[in-house]
PDB file of C-alpha atoms and ligand atoms in Angstrom:
ATOM      1  CA  MET A 293     -30.321   5.435 -13.718  1.00 97.00           C
ATOM      2  CA  LYS A 294     -29.544   3.788 -10.707  1.00 98.00           C
ATOM      3  CA  LEU A 295     -26.065   2.003  -9.420  1.00 98.00           C
ATOM      4  CA  TRP A 296     -26.491  -0.666  -7.145  1.00 98.00           C
ATOM      5  CA  TYR A 297     -23.018  -1.494  -5.349  1.00 98.00           C
ATOM      6  CA  TRP A 298     -21.621  -2.220  -1.919  1.00 98.00           C
ATOM      7  CA  PRO A 299     -21.439   1.192  -0.228  1.00 97.00           C
ATOM      8  CA  HIS A 300     -18.004   1.133   1.885  1.00 97.00           C
ATOM      9  CA  ILE A 301     -15.952  -0.217  -0.891  1.00 97.00           C
ATOM     10  CA  GLN A 302     -14.781   0.496  -4.416  1.00 98.00           C
ATOM     11  CA  GLY A 303     -14.796  -2.612  -5.459  1.00 97.00           C
ATOM     12  CA  ARG A 304     -15.936  -3.842  -8.710  1.00 98.00           C
ATOM     13  CA  GLY A 305     -18.341  -1.083  -8.268  1.00 98.00           C
ATOM     14  CA  GLU A 306     -15.827   1.565  -9.157  1.00 98.00           C
ATOM     15  CA  PHE A 307     -15.361   0.407 -12.862  1.00 98.00           C
ATOM     16  CA  ILE A 308     -18.833   1.895 -13.287  1.00 98.00           C
ATOM     17  CA  ARG A 309     -18.491   4.971 -11.351  1.00 98.00           C
ATOM     18  CA  LEU A 310     -15.693   5.917 -13.523  1.00 98.00           C
ATOM     19  CA  ALA A 311     -17.099   5.487 -16.625  1.00 98.00           C
ATOM     20  CA  LEU A 312     -20.500   7.282 -15.502  1.00 98.00           C
ATOM     21  CA  GLU A 313     -18.177  10.241 -14.250  1.00 98.00           C
ATOM     22  CA  ALA A 314     -16.083  10.443 -16.986  1.00 98.00           C
ATOM     23  CA  ALA A 315     -19.096  10.915 -19.231  1.00 97.00           C
ATOM     24  CA  GLY A 316     -20.935  13.333 -17.058  1.00 97.00           C
ATOM     25  CA  ILE A 317     -23.958  10.642 -17.046  1.00 98.00           C
ATOM     26  CA  ALA A 318     -26.150  11.187 -14.135  1.00 97.00           C
ATOM     27  CA  TYR A 319     -26.789   8.314 -11.971  1.00 98.00           C
ATOM     28  CA  GLU A 320     -27.741   7.511  -8.135  1.00 98.00           C
ATOM     29  CA  ASP A 321     -25.616   5.472  -5.972  1.00 98.00           C
ATOM     30  CA  CYS A 322     -28.316   3.999  -4.201  1.00 98.00           C
ATOM     31  CA  ALA A 323     -26.419   1.928  -1.487  1.00 98.00           C
ATOM     32  CA  ARG A 324     -24.362   4.831  -0.674  1.00 97.00           C
ATOM     33  CA  ARG A 325     -27.097   6.859  -0.262  1.00 97.00           C
ATOM     34  CA  ASP A 326     -29.645   4.359   1.353  1.00 98.00           C
ATOM     35  CA  GLY A 327     -27.276   2.018   3.187  1.00 98.00           C
ATOM     36  CA  THR A 328     -26.343  -1.821   2.826  1.00 98.00           C
ATOM     37  CA  ASP A 329     -29.705  -3.073   3.786  1.00 98.00           C
ATOM     38  CA  ALA A 330     -31.473  -1.001   1.116  1.00 98.00           C
ATOM     39  CA  LEU A 331     -29.159  -2.877  -1.493  1.00 98.00           C
ATOM     40  CA  ILE A 332     -29.807  -6.516   0.171  1.00 98.00           C
ATOM     41  CA  ALA A 333     -33.473  -5.655   0.042  1.00 97.00           C
ATOM     42  CA  ASP A 334     -33.108  -4.814  -3.854  1.00 97.00           C
ATOM     43  CA  LEU A 335     -31.072  -7.567  -4.698  1.00 97.00           C
ATOM     44  CA  GLU A 336     -33.465  -9.914  -2.644  1.00 96.00           C
ATOM     45  CA  SER A 337     -36.609  -8.328  -4.150  1.00 96.00           C
ATOM     46  CA  ASP A 338     -38.557 -10.460  -6.444  1.00 93.00           C
ATOM     47  CA  ARG A 339     -37.252 -10.339 -10.032  1.00 93.00           C
ATOM     48  CA  ALA A 340     -37.597 -12.388 -12.984  1.00 93.00           C
ATOM     49  CA  ARG A 341     -34.007 -11.598 -14.103  1.00 94.00           C
ATOM     50  CA  ALA A 342     -32.372 -11.269 -10.899  1.00 95.00           C
ATOM     51  CA  PRO A 343     -28.514  -9.978 -10.788  1.00 97.00           C
ATOM     52  CA  PHE A 344     -26.317 -12.691  -9.115  1.00 97.00           C
ATOM     53  CA  ALA A 345     -24.107  -9.836  -7.488  1.00 97.00           C
ATOM     54  CA  PRO A 346     -23.843  -6.180  -7.580  1.00 98.00           C
ATOM     55  CA  PRO A 347     -22.742  -4.290  -9.067  1.00 98.00           C
ATOM     56  CA  TYR A 348     -25.757  -3.674 -11.349  1.00 98.00           C
ATOM     57  CA  LEU A 349     -27.658  -0.949 -13.002  1.00 98.00           C
ATOM     58  CA  ASP A 350     -31.412  -0.463 -13.005  1.00 98.00           C
ATOM     59  CA  ILE A 351     -32.627   1.704 -15.717  1.00 97.00           C
ATOM     60  CA  ASP A 352     -36.129   2.058 -15.427  1.00 96.00           C
ATOM     61  CA  GLY A 353     -36.559  -1.459 -14.679  1.00 95.00           C
ATOM     62  CA  PHE A 354     -34.398  -2.886 -16.924  1.00 96.00           C
ATOM     63  CA  VAL A 355     -31.559  -4.381 -14.757  1.00 97.00           C
ATOM     64  CA  VAL A 356     -28.067  -4.927 -16.377  1.00 98.00           C
ATOM     65  CA  ALA A 357     -25.497  -6.922 -14.024  1.00 98.00           C
ATOM     66  CA  GLN A 358     -21.882  -8.094 -14.445  1.00 98.00           C
ATOM     67  CA  VAL A 359     -19.108  -5.521 -15.099  1.00 98.00           C
ATOM     68  CA  ALA A 360     -18.024  -6.212 -18.529  1.00 98.00           C
ATOM     69  CA  ASN A 361     -21.713  -6.469 -19.536  1.00 98.00           C
ATOM     70  CA  ILE A 362     -23.180  -2.979 -17.913  1.00 98.00           C
ATOM     71  CA  LEU A 363     -19.933  -1.253 -19.479  1.00 98.00           C
ATOM     72  CA  LEU A 364     -21.179  -2.939 -23.095  1.00 97.00           C
ATOM     73  CA  TYR A 365     -24.565  -1.482 -22.492  1.00 97.00           C
ATOM     74  CA  LEU A 366     -23.173   1.838 -21.134  1.00 97.00           C
ATOM     75  CA  GLY A 367     -20.709   1.731 -24.413  1.00 96.00           C
ATOM     76  CA  ASP A 368     -23.643   1.100 -26.769  1.00 94.00           C
ATOM     77  CA  ARG A 369     -25.947   3.828 -25.111  1.00 94.00           C
ATOM     78  CA  HIS A 370     -23.989   6.476 -24.172  1.00 95.00           C
ATOM     79  CA  ASP A 371     -21.211   6.219 -26.609  1.00 91.00           C
ATOM     80  CA  LEU A 372     -18.487   5.046 -24.527  1.00 93.00           C
ATOM     81  CA  ALA A 373     -17.078   2.632 -27.241  1.00 91.00           C
ATOM     82  CA  PRO A 374     -16.100   2.534 -30.846  1.00 91.00           C
ATOM     83  CA  SER A 375     -18.642   2.210 -33.447  1.00 89.00           C
ATOM     84  CA  ARG A 376     -17.033  -0.833 -35.763  1.00 94.00           C
ATOM     85  CA  ILE A 377     -18.216  -4.470 -34.437  1.00 95.00           C
ATOM     86  CA  ALA A 378     -14.664  -5.429 -34.509  1.00 96.00           C
ATOM     87  CA  ASP A 379     -13.597  -2.470 -32.243  1.00 96.00           C
ATOM     88  CA  ARG A 380     -16.545  -2.861 -29.612  1.00 96.00           C
ATOM     89  CA  TYR A 381     -15.661  -6.600 -29.114  1.00 97.00           C
ATOM     90  CA  TRP A 382     -11.780  -5.783 -28.810  1.00 97.00           C
ATOM     91  CA  VAL A 383     -13.085  -3.026 -26.112  1.00 97.00           C
ATOM     92  CA  HIS A 384     -15.036  -5.668 -24.582  1.00 98.00           C
ATOM     93  CA  GLN A 385     -12.359  -8.346 -24.774  1.00 98.00           C
ATOM     94  CA  LEU A 386     -10.054  -6.048 -23.049  1.00 98.00           C
ATOM     95  CA  GLN A 387     -12.825  -5.475 -20.457  1.00 98.00           C
ATOM     96  CA  LEU A 388     -13.282  -9.308 -19.660  1.00 98.00           C
ATOM     97  CA  THR A 389      -9.348  -9.604 -19.331  1.00 98.00           C
ATOM     98  CA  ILE A 390      -9.713  -6.577 -16.674  1.00 98.00           C
ATOM     99  CA  ALA A 391     -11.848  -8.726 -15.053  1.00 98.00           C
ATOM    100  CA  ASP A 392      -9.837 -11.842 -14.982  1.00 98.00           C
ATOM    101  CA  VAL A 393      -7.119  -9.958 -13.423  1.00 98.00           C
ATOM    102  CA  VAL A 394      -8.990  -8.045 -10.998  1.00 98.00           C
ATOM    103  CA  ALA A 395     -10.569 -11.608  -9.971  1.00 98.00           C
ATOM    104  CA  GLU A 396      -6.691 -13.131  -9.326  1.00 98.00           C
ATOM    105  CA  ALA A 397      -5.690 -10.034  -7.655  1.00 98.00           C
ATOM    106  CA  HIS A 398      -8.892 -10.701  -5.098  1.00 97.00           C
ATOM    107  CA  ASN A 399      -7.878 -14.484  -5.023  1.00 97.00           C
ATOM    108  CA  VAL A 400      -4.282 -13.649  -3.571  1.00 97.00           C
ATOM    109  CA  HIS A 401      -5.377 -12.616  -0.562  1.00 96.00           C
ATOM    110  CA  HIS A 402      -8.071 -15.285  -0.501  1.00 96.00           C
ATOM    111  CA  PRO A 403      -6.687 -18.258  -2.500  1.00 94.00           C
ATOM    112  CA  VAL A 404      -8.307 -20.826  -0.162  1.00 93.00           C
ATOM    113  CA  GLY A 405     -12.209 -19.578   0.698  1.00 93.00           C
ATOM    114  CA  VAL A 406     -13.781 -16.412  -0.480  1.00 92.00           C
ATOM    115  CA  MET A 407     -16.069 -16.646   2.456  1.00 93.00           C
ATOM    116  CA  ASP A 408     -12.944 -16.813   5.148  1.00 93.00           C
ATOM    117  CA  TYR A 409     -10.605 -14.432   6.445  1.00 94.00           C
ATOM    118  CA  TYR A 410      -7.217 -13.236   5.367  1.00 94.00           C
ATOM    119  CA  ASP A 411      -6.259 -13.947   8.544  1.00 93.00           C
ATOM    120  CA  ASP A 412      -7.287 -17.658   8.265  1.00 94.00           C
ATOM    121  CA  GLN A 413      -5.345 -18.174   4.909  1.00 94.00           C
ATOM    122  CA  LYS A 414      -1.933 -16.264   5.091  1.00 95.00           C
ATOM    123  CA  PRO A 415       0.736 -18.916   4.126  1.00 96.00           C
ATOM    124  CA  GLU A 416      -1.531 -19.849   1.000  1.00 96.00           C
ATOM    125  CA  ALA A 417      -1.605 -16.157   0.245  1.00 97.00           C
ATOM    126  CA  ALA A 418       1.906 -15.437   0.657  1.00 97.00           C
ATOM    127  CA  ARG A 419       2.444 -18.231  -1.685  1.00 97.00           C
ATOM    128  CA  ALA A 420      -0.103 -16.843  -4.204  1.00 97.00           C
ATOM    129  CA  ALA A 421       1.195 -13.151  -3.858  1.00 98.00           C
ATOM    130  CA  ALA A 422       4.712 -14.260  -5.106  1.00 98.00           C
ATOM    131  CA  GLN A 423       3.318 -15.906  -8.235  1.00 97.00           C
ATOM    132  CA  PHE A 424       0.820 -13.274  -8.712  1.00 98.00           C
ATOM    133  CA  ARG A 425       3.658 -10.511  -8.386  1.00 98.00           C
ATOM    134  CA  ASP A 426       6.391 -12.750 -10.340  1.00 98.00           C
ATOM    135  CA  GLU A 427       4.532 -14.048 -12.993  1.00 98.00           C
ATOM    136  CA  ARG A 428       0.748 -13.183 -13.586  1.00 98.00           C
ATOM    137  CA  LEU A 429       1.063  -9.666 -12.863  1.00 98.00           C
ATOM    138  CA  PRO A 430       3.582  -9.165 -15.612  1.00 98.00           C
ATOM    139  CA  LYS A 431       1.963 -11.349 -18.090  1.00 98.00           C
ATOM    140  CA  TYR A 432      -1.523  -9.258 -17.789  1.00 98.00           C
ATOM    141  CA  LEU A 433       0.366  -5.753 -18.221  1.00 98.00           C
ATOM    142  CA  ASP A 434       2.525  -7.242 -20.838  1.00 98.00           C
ATOM    143  CA  HIS A 435      -0.486  -7.777 -22.549  1.00 98.00           C
ATOM    144  CA  PHE A 436      -1.979  -4.364 -22.094  1.00 98.00           C
ATOM    145  CA  GLU A 437       0.973  -2.570 -22.944  1.00 98.00           C
ATOM    146  CA  GLN A 438       0.974  -4.621 -26.331  1.00 98.00           C
ATOM    147  CA  ALA A 439      -2.634  -3.744 -26.650  1.00 98.00           C
ATOM    148  CA  ALA A 440      -1.956   0.001 -26.106  1.00 98.00           C
ATOM    149  CA  GLU A 441       1.208   0.234 -28.243  1.00 97.00           C
ATOM    150  CA  CYS A 442      -0.963  -1.572 -31.402  1.00 96.00           C
ATOM    151  CA  ASN A 443      -3.227   1.591 -31.387  1.00 96.00           C
ATOM    152  CA  GLU A 444      -2.143   4.535 -33.324  1.00 94.00           C
ATOM    153  CA  GLY A 445      -3.759   7.115 -30.961  1.00 94.00           C
ATOM    154  CA  PRO A 446      -2.826   7.907 -27.135  1.00 97.00           C
ATOM    155  CA  TRP A 447      -5.530   5.949 -25.990  1.00 97.00           C
ATOM    156  CA  MET A 448      -6.598   2.162 -25.919  1.00 97.00           C
ATOM    157  CA  ILE A 449      -8.389   2.333 -28.869  1.00 96.00           C
ATOM    158  CA  ASP A 450      -8.954   5.309 -31.545  1.00 91.00           C
ATOM    159  CA  HIS A 451      -8.256   8.647 -30.806  1.00 92.00           C
ATOM    160  CA  ARG A 452     -10.680   9.371 -27.702  1.00 95.00           C
ATOM    161  CA  TRP A 453     -11.129   7.566 -24.353  1.00 97.00           C
ATOM    162  CA  THR A 454     -13.299   4.467 -23.901  1.00 97.00           C
ATOM    163  CA  TYR A 455     -14.717   2.170 -20.944  1.00 98.00           C
ATOM    164  CA  ALA A 456     -11.151   0.453 -21.756  1.00 98.00           C
ATOM    165  CA  ASP A 457      -9.186   3.426 -20.656  1.00 98.00           C
ATOM    166  CA  THR A 458     -11.212   4.342 -17.345  1.00 98.00           C
ATOM    167  CA  SER A 459     -11.060   0.481 -16.337  1.00 98.00           C
ATOM    168  CA  LEU A 460      -7.116   0.509 -17.024  1.00 98.00           C
ATOM    169  CA  PHE A 461      -6.879   3.502 -14.947  1.00 98.00           C
ATOM    170  CA  GLN A 462      -8.723   1.740 -11.901  1.00 98.00           C
ATOM    171  CA  LEU A 463      -6.626  -1.553 -12.609  1.00 98.00           C
ATOM    172  CA  ILE A 464      -3.403   0.405 -12.142  1.00 98.00           C
ATOM    173  CA  GLU A 465      -4.634   2.272  -9.373  1.00 98.00           C
ATOM    174  CA  GLY A 466      -5.762  -0.750  -7.661  1.00 98.00           C
ATOM    175  CA  LEU A 467      -2.481  -2.462  -8.240  1.00 98.00           C
ATOM    176  CA  ARG A 468      -0.058   0.320  -7.289  1.00 98.00           C
ATOM    177  CA  TYR A 469      -2.535   0.530  -3.649  1.00 98.00           C
ATOM    178  CA  MET A 470      -2.153  -3.177  -3.287  1.00 98.00           C
ATOM    179  CA  PHE A 471       1.421  -3.871  -4.370  1.00 98.00           C
ATOM    180  CA  PRO A 472       3.513  -0.498  -4.431  1.00 98.00           C
ATOM    181  CA  ARG A 473       6.922  -2.044  -4.302  1.00 98.00           C
ATOM    182  CA  ARG A 474       6.337  -4.383  -7.251  1.00 98.00           C
ATOM    183  CA  MET A 475       4.401  -1.906  -9.623  1.00 98.00           C
ATOM    184  CA  ALA A 476       7.297   0.673  -8.925  1.00 98.00           C
ATOM    185  CA  THR A 477       9.785  -2.293 -10.118  1.00 98.00           C
ATOM    186  CA  LEU A 478       7.431  -2.965 -12.961  1.00 98.00           C
ATOM    187  CA  ALA A 479       6.567   0.771 -13.774  1.00 97.00           C
ATOM    188  CA  PRO A 480       9.555   1.409 -16.618  1.00 98.00           C
ATOM    189  CA  ARG A 481       8.275  -1.607 -18.415  1.00 98.00           C
ATOM    190  CA  TYR A 482       4.831   0.016 -18.970  1.00 98.00           C
ATOM    191  CA  PRO A 483       5.196   3.373 -20.360  1.00 98.00           C
ATOM    192  CA  ALA A 484       1.763   3.212 -22.589  1.00 98.00           C
ATOM    193  CA  LEU A 485      -0.019   2.121 -19.390  1.00 98.00           C
ATOM    194  CA  ALA A 486       1.413   4.939 -17.585  1.00 98.00           C
ATOM    195  CA  ARG A 487       0.487   7.425 -20.485  1.00 98.00           C
ATOM    196  CA  ILE A 488      -2.898   6.278 -20.319  1.00 98.00           C
ATOM    197  CA  HIS A 489      -3.469   6.158 -16.406  1.00 98.00           C
ATOM    198  CA  GLY A 490      -2.203   9.861 -16.684  1.00 98.00           C
ATOM    199  CA  LEU A 491      -4.530  10.805 -19.801  1.00 98.00           C
ATOM    200  CA  VAL A 492      -7.523   9.355 -17.694  1.00 98.00           C
ATOM    201  CA  SER A 493      -6.573  10.797 -14.580  1.00 98.00           C
ATOM    202  CA  GLY A 494      -6.788  14.447 -16.518  1.00 98.00           C
ATOM    203  CA  LEU A 495     -10.088  13.826 -17.849  1.00 98.00           C
ATOM    204  CA  PRO A 496     -12.207  16.892 -16.682  1.00 98.00           C
ATOM    205  CA  GLY A 497     -15.086  14.261 -15.113  1.00 98.00           C
ATOM    206  CA  ILE A 498     -12.200  12.149 -13.556  1.00 98.00           C
ATOM    207  CA  GLN A 499     -10.688  14.996 -12.040  1.00 98.00           C
ATOM    208  CA  ARG A 500     -14.055  16.318 -10.242  1.00 98.00           C
ATOM    209  CA  TYR A 501     -14.705  12.629  -9.086  1.00 98.00           C
ATOM    210  CA  LEU A 502     -11.387  12.108  -7.596  1.00 98.00           C
ATOM    211  CA  ALA A 503     -11.335  15.222  -5.722  1.00 98.00           C
ATOM    212  CA  SER A 504     -15.089  14.445  -4.543  1.00 97.00           C
ATOM    213  CA  GLU A 505     -16.311  12.455  -1.405  1.00 96.00           C
ATOM    214  CA  ARG A 506     -17.885  10.255  -3.851  1.00 96.00           C
ATOM    215  CA  ARG A 507     -14.415   8.790  -4.352  1.00 98.00           C
ATOM    216  CA  ILE A 508     -13.672   6.702  -1.391  1.00 96.00           C
ATOM    217  CA  ALA A 509     -10.293   5.445  -0.564  1.00 97.00           C
ATOM    218  CA  PHE A 510      -9.069   1.815  -0.875  1.00 97.00           C
ATOM    219  CA  ASN A 511      -9.143  -0.265   2.218  1.00 97.00           C
ATOM    220  CA  GLU A 512      -8.838  -3.736   3.327  1.00 96.00           C
ATOM    221  CA  GLU A 513     -12.235  -4.847   2.758  1.00 95.00           C
ATOM    222  CA  GLY A 514     -12.381  -4.429  -0.891  1.00 96.00           C
ATOM    223  CA  ILE A 515     -10.728  -6.041  -3.717  1.00 96.00           C
ATOM    224  CA  PHE A 516      -7.277  -4.337  -3.921  1.00 98.00           C
ATOM    225  CA  ARG A 517      -6.109  -5.108  -0.401  1.00 97.00           C
ATOM    226  CA  HIS A 518      -2.545  -3.628   0.635  1.00 98.00           C
ATOM    227  CA  TYR A 519      -1.006  -6.245   2.847  1.00 97.00           C
ATOM    228  CA  PRO A 520       2.587  -5.028   3.313  1.00 98.00           C
ATOM    229  CA  GLU A 521       3.560  -9.052   3.769  1.00 97.00           C
ATOM    230  CA  LEU A 522       2.288  -9.675   0.528  1.00 98.00           C
ATOM    231  CA  ASP A 523       4.461  -7.205  -1.673  1.00 98.00           C
ATOM    232  CA  ALA A 524       7.988  -7.177  -2.722  1.00 97.00           C
ATOM    233  CA  GLU A 525      10.146  -5.514  -5.028  1.00 96.00           C
TER     234      GLU A 525
HETATM  235  N1  LIG B 881     -18.231 -11.157 -12.312  1.00 87.98           N
HETATM  236  C1  LIG B 881     -19.047 -10.057 -11.569  1.00 87.98           C
HETATM  237  C2  LIG B 881     -18.458 -10.347 -10.091  1.00 87.98           C
HETATM  238  C3  LIG B 881     -19.496  -9.581  -9.267  1.00 87.98           C
HETATM  239  C4  LIG B 881     -19.053 -10.056  -7.934  1.00 87.98           C
HETATM  240  O1  LIG B 881     -18.156 -11.097  -7.555  1.00 87.98           O
HETATM  241  N2  LIG B 881     -19.748  -8.990  -6.813  1.00 87.98           N
HETATM  242  C5  LIG B 881     -19.069  -9.254  -5.616  1.00 87.98           C
HETATM  243  C6  LIG B 881     -18.618  -7.786  -4.971  1.00 87.98           C
HETATM  244  S1  LIG B 881     -17.499  -7.267  -5.969  1.00 87.98           S
HETATM  245  C7  LIG B 881     -20.188  -9.712  -4.544  1.00 87.98           C
HETATM  246  O2  LIG B 881     -20.970  -9.131  -3.862  1.00 87.98           O
HETATM  247  N3  LIG B 881     -20.409 -11.108  -4.585  1.00 87.98           N
HETATM  248  C8  LIG B 881     -21.055 -11.704  -3.900  1.00 87.98           C
HETATM  249  C9  LIG B 881     -21.147 -13.072  -4.128  1.00 87.98           C
HETATM  250  O3  LIG B 881     -20.362 -13.588  -5.019  1.00 87.98           O
HETATM  251  O4  LIG B 881     -22.099 -13.876  -3.458  1.00 87.98           O
HETATM  252  C10 LIG B 881     -18.898  -9.019 -12.170  1.00 87.98           C
HETATM  253  O5  LIG B 881     -17.891  -8.443 -12.873  1.00 87.98           O
HETATM  254  O6  LIG B 881     -19.909  -7.938 -11.783  1.00 87.98           O
END
């Protein structure tokens, strides 16, 4: 199985890597091996059903893009999701909501133009960050906390991990990196999310991955960027 994603950031590719690593599914991280030019060449190759943007998987010529769609595929094919249809849609729904908050987090440092530099939109980013920290972030976290609390088991669903758990872990990691002060203030409100973050970090595949060179550090090229001036308690 081939994973294609930008090689120098965790970005959206990390949601796929974490599910693959937790499950012990073998994959080639093609652009980390072959470079950005190889990714661009692959993206621009002649395909009838081309992906719009990375990340995408290439399984012997079957190409699947969009994070939530990729995880839906992995959930089905590799048993990383529950078997009941209502439960599968619930996990997919959680993943789509995670995708929404990820997009909003990115828009905090790029509120005006995604093609423009952060430095060219700093006043607007400060305004967007205040609203995200005060209103949107707790609203999303309240939702995920309630979702976790309504499950009888310790995970997001059932009594075993699914890709909803690995994605929630990455969301919390990213938000803690981006807004350390705000996340510290909010932490006591979210015991179930803290529990799931801890459980995921203890999965053997995740432990191995986090300790490896494959896990690159967050940086200010990715989605979750730490600009101290955008954080507050
Ligand atoms: N909704 C898509 C978003 C994909 C996306 O925005 N990928 C970014 C990197 S994280 C990209 O390379 N975008 C190029 C573009 O939008 O032109 C997903 O969840 O996979």
